[in-house]
Amino acid sequence: MRNTLTGILPPLSMPFDEKGNLVKGALKAQVDFMIDSGVRGLVVGGSTGEGHTLSSTEFTEAMIEAHDANAGRVPFVVGLIVQSTREAIDRVKALGDIKIDALQVTPVHYLFKPGREATIEHFRAIWEETQVPILIYNVIPWNYLSIDDMLAIMEAVPGVVGMKQSSGDVKSVSDLMLRSKPENIVLTGIDALLYPSFALGAHGAISALTCAVPGVTVKLFDAVQAGDHKTAKDIHFRLNALWNALRHDNLPACVKYIQHRQGLPLFHPRAPMERVTEAQKAAIDAVLGPVLELTNVRAKSAA
């Protein structure tokens, strides 16, 4: 699994129209864009993909559409942001026999927080029922798993092969690299600190910036792997400026706008998430050029 889930694994954004409907057939252009940018895998149904808003039917339709568009070219990861063990299992089983390389699973995200043993059983049941390797997606603020929690889950459940750490504290990535087993996968979701995470040895990234500018984040990861830290730091600070121009509360909408500036259709977030404002577009446009010049992608006219 370490060889399968390494490098840049962008979480696809969901193509919603102005009324919040999922646009059928629209994922293929994004899948092709990602693969052409050199990514090592695809994640569907994550936070950037507004996976928490998808109905069971939409979830199944989006997964199958993205899977078919990928056509086995890169590893395929299914994101689960659900409220119960049963729902997680049901959603995976509804996908039938499509090839899934891993599941990215959050702890439950509503008010009630299970303890460590119940959380272990949550991941154990998903693994035993689906037999698909699992990455812990550690992102829920009021159900945030400690380093000890994640290590305990991986120790108790053989099918839990790694985690994506989304805390802004890069020390957590360092602690995971220090304490996890050699076969475990440590991925970062810390957009502002991709470079130091990679330098510490993180095996890859699943994050908003990997979806927004996949080719640039691929160059960053490859530079670190090659020991070219001068290039890596230059890319880091360009991405830092772009990240500072984004607003977290409508981050998926900002990602869709950045994708649009690279030639993809402009899709919308699902209400009540706010759309990108003209002020946000201007802030993004002011710093996007130096980022995109690192690739062969030229920014198209702003919408």
Tab-separated table of C-alpha atoms in Angstrom:
chain	number	residue	atom	x	y	z
A	1	MET	CA	0.000	0.000	0.000
A	2	ARG	CA	2.920	2.360	0.645
A	3	ASN	CA	3.838	2.176	-3.035
A	4	THR	CA	0.203	2.586	-4.087
A	5	LEU	CA	-0.716	5.598	-1.939
A	6	THR	CA	2.320	7.837	-2.288
A	7	GLY	CA	2.702	11.323	-3.715
A	8	ILE	CA	-0.022	13.782	-4.664
A	9	LEU	CA	-3.541	12.362	-4.300
A	10	PRO	CA	-5.954	15.237	-4.997
A	11	PRO	CA	-9.500	15.194	-3.630
A	12	LEU	CA	-11.717	15.931	-6.635
A	13	SER	CA	-14.104	18.874	-6.373
A	14	MET	CA	-17.766	18.161	-7.044
A	15	PRO	CA	-19.327	19.789	-10.137
A	16	PHE	CA	-22.538	21.390	-8.885
A	17	ASP	CA	-24.595	23.715	-11.059
A	18	GLU	CA	-26.176	26.985	-9.909
A	19	LYS	CA	-29.076	25.109	-8.305
A	20	GLY	CA	-26.804	22.689	-6.466
A	21	ASN	CA	-27.427	19.746	-8.771
A	22	LEU	CA	-24.601	17.345	-9.532
A	23	VAL	CA	-23.712	17.750	-13.196
A	24	LYS	CA	-23.516	14.307	-14.753
A	25	GLY	CA	-20.524	13.621	-16.952
A	26	ALA	CA	-18.586	16.620	-15.653
A	27	LEU	CA	-16.016	14.741	-13.588
A	28	LYS	CA	-14.125	13.297	-16.550
A	29	ALA	CA	-12.506	16.585	-17.570
A	30	GLN	CA	-11.258	17.067	-14.013
A	31	VAL	CA	-10.005	13.475	-13.773
A	32	ASP	CA	-8.069	13.912	-17.030
A	33	PHE	CA	-6.677	17.257	-15.824
A	34	MET	CA	-5.424	15.654	-12.619
A	35	ILE	CA	-3.815	12.672	-14.309
A	36	ASP	CA	-2.254	14.868	-17.009
A	37	SER	CA	-0.740	16.925	-14.157
A	38	GLY	CA	1.125	13.874	-12.876
A	39	VAL	CA	-0.846	13.000	-9.740
A	40	ARG	CA	-0.370	9.546	-8.228
A	41	GLY	CA	-4.004	8.887	-7.301
A	42	LEU	CA	-7.508	10.315	-6.981
A	43	VAL	CA	-9.711	10.816	-3.934
A	44	VAL	CA	-13.458	11.276	-4.399
A	45	GLY	CA	-15.856	12.392	-1.656
A	46	GLY	CA	-13.452	14.319	0.565
A	47	SER	CA	-13.955	17.710	2.196
A	48	THR	CA	-12.828	19.637	-0.878
A	49	GLY	CA	-15.321	17.487	-2.787
A	50	GLU	CA	-18.115	18.453	-0.352
A	51	GLY	CA	-18.596	14.763	0.344
A	52	HIS	CA	-20.585	15.565	3.472
A	53	THR	CA	-23.350	17.026	1.253
A	54	LEU	CA	-23.819	14.032	-1.055
A	55	SER	CA	-26.906	11.882	-0.749
A	56	SER	CA	-26.426	8.125	-0.951
A	57	THR	CA	-27.566	8.161	-4.565
A	58	GLU	CA	-25.299	11.071	-5.517
A	59	PHE	CA	-22.396	9.414	-3.721
A	60	THR	CA	-22.813	6.235	-5.753
A	61	GLU	CA	-23.236	8.119	-9.037
A	62	ALA	CA	-20.175	10.330	-8.432
A	63	MET	CA	-17.960	7.402	-7.396
A	64	ILE	CA	-18.864	5.276	-10.396
A	65	GLU	CA	-18.494	8.207	-12.804
A	66	ALA	CA	-15.055	9.140	-11.434
A	67	HIS	CA	-13.974	5.494	-11.330
A	68	ASP	CA	-14.950	4.954	-14.954
A	69	ALA	CA	-13.263	8.186	-16.036
A	70	ASN	CA	-10.083	7.129	-14.282
A	71	ALA	CA	-10.189	3.762	-16.086
A	72	GLY	CA	-7.557	2.288	-13.795
A	73	ARG	CA	-4.883	4.839	-14.664
A	74	VAL	CA	-4.081	5.765	-11.045
A	75	PRO	CA	-5.135	4.445	-7.619
A	76	PHE	CA	-8.720	5.282	-6.664
A	77	VAL	CA	-9.675	6.293	-3.111
A	78	VAL	CA	-13.264	6.610	-1.883
A	79	GLY	CA	-13.962	9.242	0.781
A	80	LEU	CA	-16.486	8.562	3.532
A	81	ILE	CA	-17.739	11.473	5.646
A	82	VAL	CA	-20.718	9.861	7.364
A	83	GLN	CA	-22.454	9.703	10.712
A	84	SER	CA	-22.485	5.989	11.474
A	85	THR	CA	-20.677	2.725	10.958
A	86	ARG	CA	-23.698	1.295	9.157
A	87	GLU	CA	-23.856	4.158	6.667
A	88	ALA	CA	-20.158	3.841	5.865
A	89	ILE	CA	-20.517	0.129	5.121
A	90	ASP	CA	-23.722	0.574	3.126
A	91	ARG	CA	-22.170	3.254	0.921
A	92	VAL	CA	-19.195	1.082	0.026
A	93	LYS	CA	-21.350	-1.972	-0.677
A	94	ALA	CA	-23.607	0.117	-2.941
A	95	LEU	CA	-20.611	0.620	-5.239
A	96	GLY	CA	-20.669	-3.034	-6.202
A	97	ASP	CA	-17.495	-4.572	-7.571
A	98	ILE	CA	-15.658	-1.455	-8.783
A	99	LYS	CA	-11.963	-1.491	-7.890
A	100	ILE	CA	-11.304	0.668	-4.833
A	101	ASP	CA	-7.706	0.941	-3.654
A	102	ALA	CA	-8.530	2.517	-0.283
A	103	LEU	CA	-11.181	4.268	1.779
A	104	GLN	CA	-10.559	7.650	3.403
A	105	VAL	CA	-12.730	7.583	6.529
A	106	THR	CA	-13.411	10.368	9.024
A	107	PRO	CA	-14.482	9.782	12.599
A	108	VAL	CA	-18.188	10.592	12.956
A	109	HIS	CA	-18.747	14.336	12.833
A	110	TYR	CA	-21.962	15.123	14.653
A	111	LEU	CA	-22.219	16.182	18.294
A	112	PHE	CA	-21.773	12.832	20.026
A	113	LYS	CA	-18.180	11.621	20.314
A	114	PRO	CA	-17.463	7.918	20.794
A	115	GLY	CA	-14.564	6.857	22.985
A	116	ARG	CA	-11.402	5.162	21.783
A	117	GLU	CA	-12.713	1.596	21.915
A	118	ALA	CA	-15.921	2.504	20.085
A	119	THR	CA	-13.867	4.352	17.473
A	120	ILE	CA	-11.633	1.313	17.014
A	121	GLU	CA	-14.739	-0.847	16.531
A	122	HIS	CA	-16.058	1.664	13.975
A	123	PHE	CA	-12.957	1.230	11.818
A	124	ARG	CA	-12.790	-2.511	12.485
A	125	ALA	CA	-16.363	-3.069	11.290
A	126	ILE	CA	-15.807	-1.043	8.108
A	127	TRP	CA	-12.666	-3.036	7.328
A	128	GLU	CA	-14.197	-6.435	8.090
A	129	GLU	CA	-17.357	-5.734	6.078
A	130	THR	CA	-15.658	-4.185	3.037
A	131	GLN	CA	-12.116	-5.641	3.014
A	132	VAL	CA	-10.891	-2.344	1.534
A	133	PRO	CA	-7.764	-0.788	3.115
A	134	ILE	CA	-8.544	2.292	5.199
A	135	LEU	CA	-6.876	5.657	5.728
A	136	ILE	CA	-7.984	7.562	8.820
A	137	TYR	CA	-8.995	11.083	7.817
A	138	ASN	CA	-8.224	13.056	10.961
A	139	VAL	CA	-10.073	16.312	10.374
A	140	ILE	CA	-13.168	16.594	12.621
A	141	PRO	CA	-12.420	19.363	15.170
A	142	TRP	CA	-14.629	18.094	18.009
A	143	ASN	CA	-13.734	14.466	17.341
A	144	TYR	CA	-10.051	14.968	16.647
A	145	LEU	CA	-8.004	11.837	17.176
A	146	SER	CA	-4.769	12.035	19.125
A	147	ILE	CA	-1.573	10.442	17.874
A	148	ASP	CA	-2.142	7.684	20.453
A	149	ASP	CA	-5.692	7.138	19.160
A	150	MET	CA	-4.554	6.697	15.564
A	151	LEU	CA	-1.693	4.386	16.506
A	152	ALA	CA	-4.111	2.302	18.591
A	153	ILE	CA	-6.542	1.992	15.678
A	154	MET	CA	-3.797	0.889	13.286
A	155	GLU	CA	-2.461	-1.580	15.830
A	156	ALA	CA	-5.890	-3.103	16.475
A	157	VAL	CA	-7.209	-3.151	12.889
A	158	PRO	CA	-4.824	-4.568	10.269
A	159	GLY	CA	-6.883	-3.044	7.452
A	160	VAL	CA	-6.232	0.491	8.673
A	161	VAL	CA	-3.017	1.145	6.784
A	162	GLY	CA	-2.414	4.829	7.427
A	163	MET	CA	-3.810	8.267	8.037
A	164	LYS	CA	-4.186	11.733	6.605
A	165	GLN	CA	-3.303	14.312	9.231
A	166	SER	CA	-5.122	17.599	8.734
A	167	SER	CA	-4.080	19.505	11.828
A	168	GLY	CA	-2.236	22.760	11.214
A	169	ASP	CA	0.462	21.578	13.613
A	170	VAL	CA	3.267	19.991	11.598
A	171	LYS	CA	4.587	18.474	14.844
A	172	SER	CA	1.755	15.975	14.588
A	173	VAL	CA	3.161	14.828	11.246
A	174	SER	CA	6.598	14.557	12.856
A	175	ASP	CA	5.197	12.507	15.735
A	176	LEU	CA	3.415	10.187	13.329
A	177	MET	CA	6.589	9.672	11.311
A	178	LEU	CA	8.473	8.982	14.536
A	179	ARG	CA	6.013	6.560	16.106
A	180	SER	CA	4.164	4.772	13.302
A	181	LYS	CA	5.300	1.440	11.889
A	182	PRO	CA	7.435	1.398	8.743
A	183	GLU	CA	4.550	-0.027	6.727
A	184	ASN	CA	2.093	2.671	7.802
A	185	ILE	CA	1.225	5.513	5.429
A	186	VAL	CA	1.415	9.088	6.709
A	187	LEU	CA	-0.211	11.656	4.423
A	188	THR	CA	-0.522	15.367	5.073
A	189	GLY	CA	-3.527	17.579	4.556
A	190	ILE	CA	-1.826	20.692	5.950
A	191	ASP	CA	-1.934	23.001	2.940
A	192	ALA	CA	0.183	25.784	4.410
A	193	LEU	CA	2.932	23.338	5.349
A	194	LEU	CA	3.170	20.806	2.531
A	195	TYR	CA	6.890	21.403	2.080
A	196	PRO	CA	7.951	20.837	5.700
A	197	SER	CA	5.628	17.814	5.885
A	198	PHE	CA	7.303	16.296	2.826
A	199	ALA	CA	10.737	17.184	4.196
A	200	LEU	CA	9.887	15.289	7.386
A	201	GLY	CA	9.085	12.247	5.285
A	202	ALA	CA	5.312	12.372	4.810
A	203	HIS	CA	4.491	9.933	2.044
A	204	GLY	CA	2.203	12.296	0.152
A	205	ALA	CA	-0.689	14.725	0.421
A	206	ILE	CA	-4.452	14.908	0.058
A	207	SER	CA	-5.423	18.556	0.366
A	208	ALA	CA	-7.231	21.491	-1.200
A	209	LEU	CA	-4.114	22.834	-2.937
A	210	THR	CA	-3.405	19.442	-4.497
A	211	CYS	CA	-6.833	19.747	-6.132
A	212	ALA	CA	-6.496	23.423	-7.019
A	213	VAL	CA	-2.993	23.283	-8.552
A	214	PRO	CA	-2.109	19.602	-8.902
A	215	GLY	CA	0.833	20.086	-11.250
A	216	VAL	CA	2.533	22.532	-8.890
A	217	THR	CA	2.117	20.296	-5.845
A	218	VAL	CA	3.510	17.385	-7.868
A	219	LYS	CA	6.589	19.512	-8.615
A	220	LEU	CA	6.916	20.318	-4.914
A	221	PHE	CA	6.726	16.678	-3.843
A	222	ASP	CA	9.152	15.582	-6.554
A	223	ALA	CA	11.628	18.331	-5.636
A	224	VAL	CA	11.709	17.192	-2.009
A	225	GLN	CA	12.127	13.563	-3.040
A	226	ALA	CA	15.069	14.622	-5.225
A	227	GLY	CA	16.654	16.612	-2.388
A	228	ASP	CA	16.233	19.876	-4.307
A	229	HIS	CA	15.221	22.004	-1.343
A	230	LYS	CA	15.994	25.301	-3.063
A	231	THR	CA	13.325	24.585	-5.668
A	232	ALA	CA	11.002	23.170	-3.031
A	233	LYS	CA	11.213	26.304	-0.885
A	234	ASP	CA	10.538	28.524	-3.874
A	235	ILE	CA	7.397	26.511	-4.678
A	236	HIS	CA	6.418	26.528	-1.010
A	237	PHE	CA	6.397	30.300	-0.721
A	238	ARG	CA	4.423	30.729	-3.948
A	239	LEU	CA	1.851	28.270	-2.630
A	240	ASN	CA	1.953	30.036	0.732
A	241	ALA	CA	0.892	33.280	-0.922
A	242	LEU	CA	-1.937	31.520	-2.737
A	243	TRP	CA	-3.104	29.792	0.436
A	244	ASN	CA	-3.175	33.126	2.254
A	245	ALA	CA	-5.573	34.453	-0.407
A	246	LEU	CA	-8.125	31.694	0.210
A	247	ARG	CA	-10.967	31.757	2.712
A	248	HIS	CA	-11.457	28.531	4.620
A	249	ASP	CA	-15.237	28.717	5.003
A	250	ASN	CA	-15.794	28.508	1.242
A	251	LEU	CA	-12.530	26.801	0.368
A	252	PRO	CA	-14.115	24.316	-2.102
A	253	ALA	CA	-15.598	27.251	-4.013
A	254	CYS	CA	-12.159	28.889	-4.175
A	255	VAL	CA	-10.643	25.638	-5.440
A	256	LYS	CA	-13.225	25.448	-8.221
A	257	TYR	CA	-12.401	29.003	-9.261
A	258	ILE	CA	-8.669	28.205	-9.403
A	259	GLN	CA	-9.428	25.112	-11.487
A	260	HIS	CA	-11.515	27.282	-13.797
A	261	ARG	CA	-8.587	29.650	-14.274
A	262	GLN	CA	-6.725	26.633	-15.644
A	263	GLY	CA	-9.372	25.777	-18.205
A	264	LEU	CA	-11.969	23.675	-16.418
A	265	PRO	CA	-15.619	24.755	-16.358
A	266	LEU	CA	-16.628	26.957	-13.432
A	267	PHE	CA	-18.840	25.015	-11.050
A	268	HIS	CA	-20.437	26.162	-7.820
A	269	PRO	CA	-20.415	25.071	-4.192
A	270	ARG	CA	-23.555	23.501	-2.777
A	271	ALA	CA	-25.661	25.865	-0.663
A	272	PRO	CA	-25.391	27.178	1.955
A	273	MET	CA	-21.691	27.407	1.180
A	274	GLU	CA	-20.986	30.836	-0.262
A	275	ARG	CA	-19.750	31.316	-3.802
A	276	VAL	CA	-16.482	33.043	-4.571
A	277	THR	CA	-16.906	36.790	-4.335
A	278	GLU	CA	-15.385	39.276	-6.759
A	279	ALA	CA	-13.017	40.361	-3.987
A	280	GLN	CA	-11.908	36.764	-3.477
A	281	LYS	CA	-11.367	36.316	-7.204
A	282	ALA	CA	-9.201	39.439	-7.286
A	283	ALA	CA	-7.142	38.247	-4.313
A	284	ILE	CA	-6.606	34.847	-5.939
A	285	ASP	CA	-5.779	36.344	-9.335
A	286	ALA	CA	-3.156	38.599	-7.754
A	287	VAL	CA	-1.046	35.638	-6.619
A	288	LEU	CA	-2.030	32.836	-9.006
A	289	GLY	CA	0.293	33.796	-11.877
A	290	PRO	CA	3.588	33.023	-10.090
A	291	VAL	CA	2.145	29.650	-9.054
A	292	LEU	CA	0.938	28.592	-12.486
A	293	GLU	CA	4.124	29.695	-14.216
A	294	LEU	CA	5.762	26.708	-12.547
A	295	THR	CA	3.771	24.478	-14.914
A	296	ASN	CA	2.821	24.600	-18.586
A	297	VAL	CA	-0.688	25.739	-17.634
A	298	ARG	CA	-1.590	29.305	-18.564
A	299	ALA	CA	-4.325	31.079	-16.645
A	300	LYS	CA	-7.386	31.742	-18.748
A	301	SER	CA	-9.427	34.927	-18.428
A	302	ALA	CA	-11.169	35.290	-15.084
A	303	ALA	CA	-14.923	34.691	-14.942
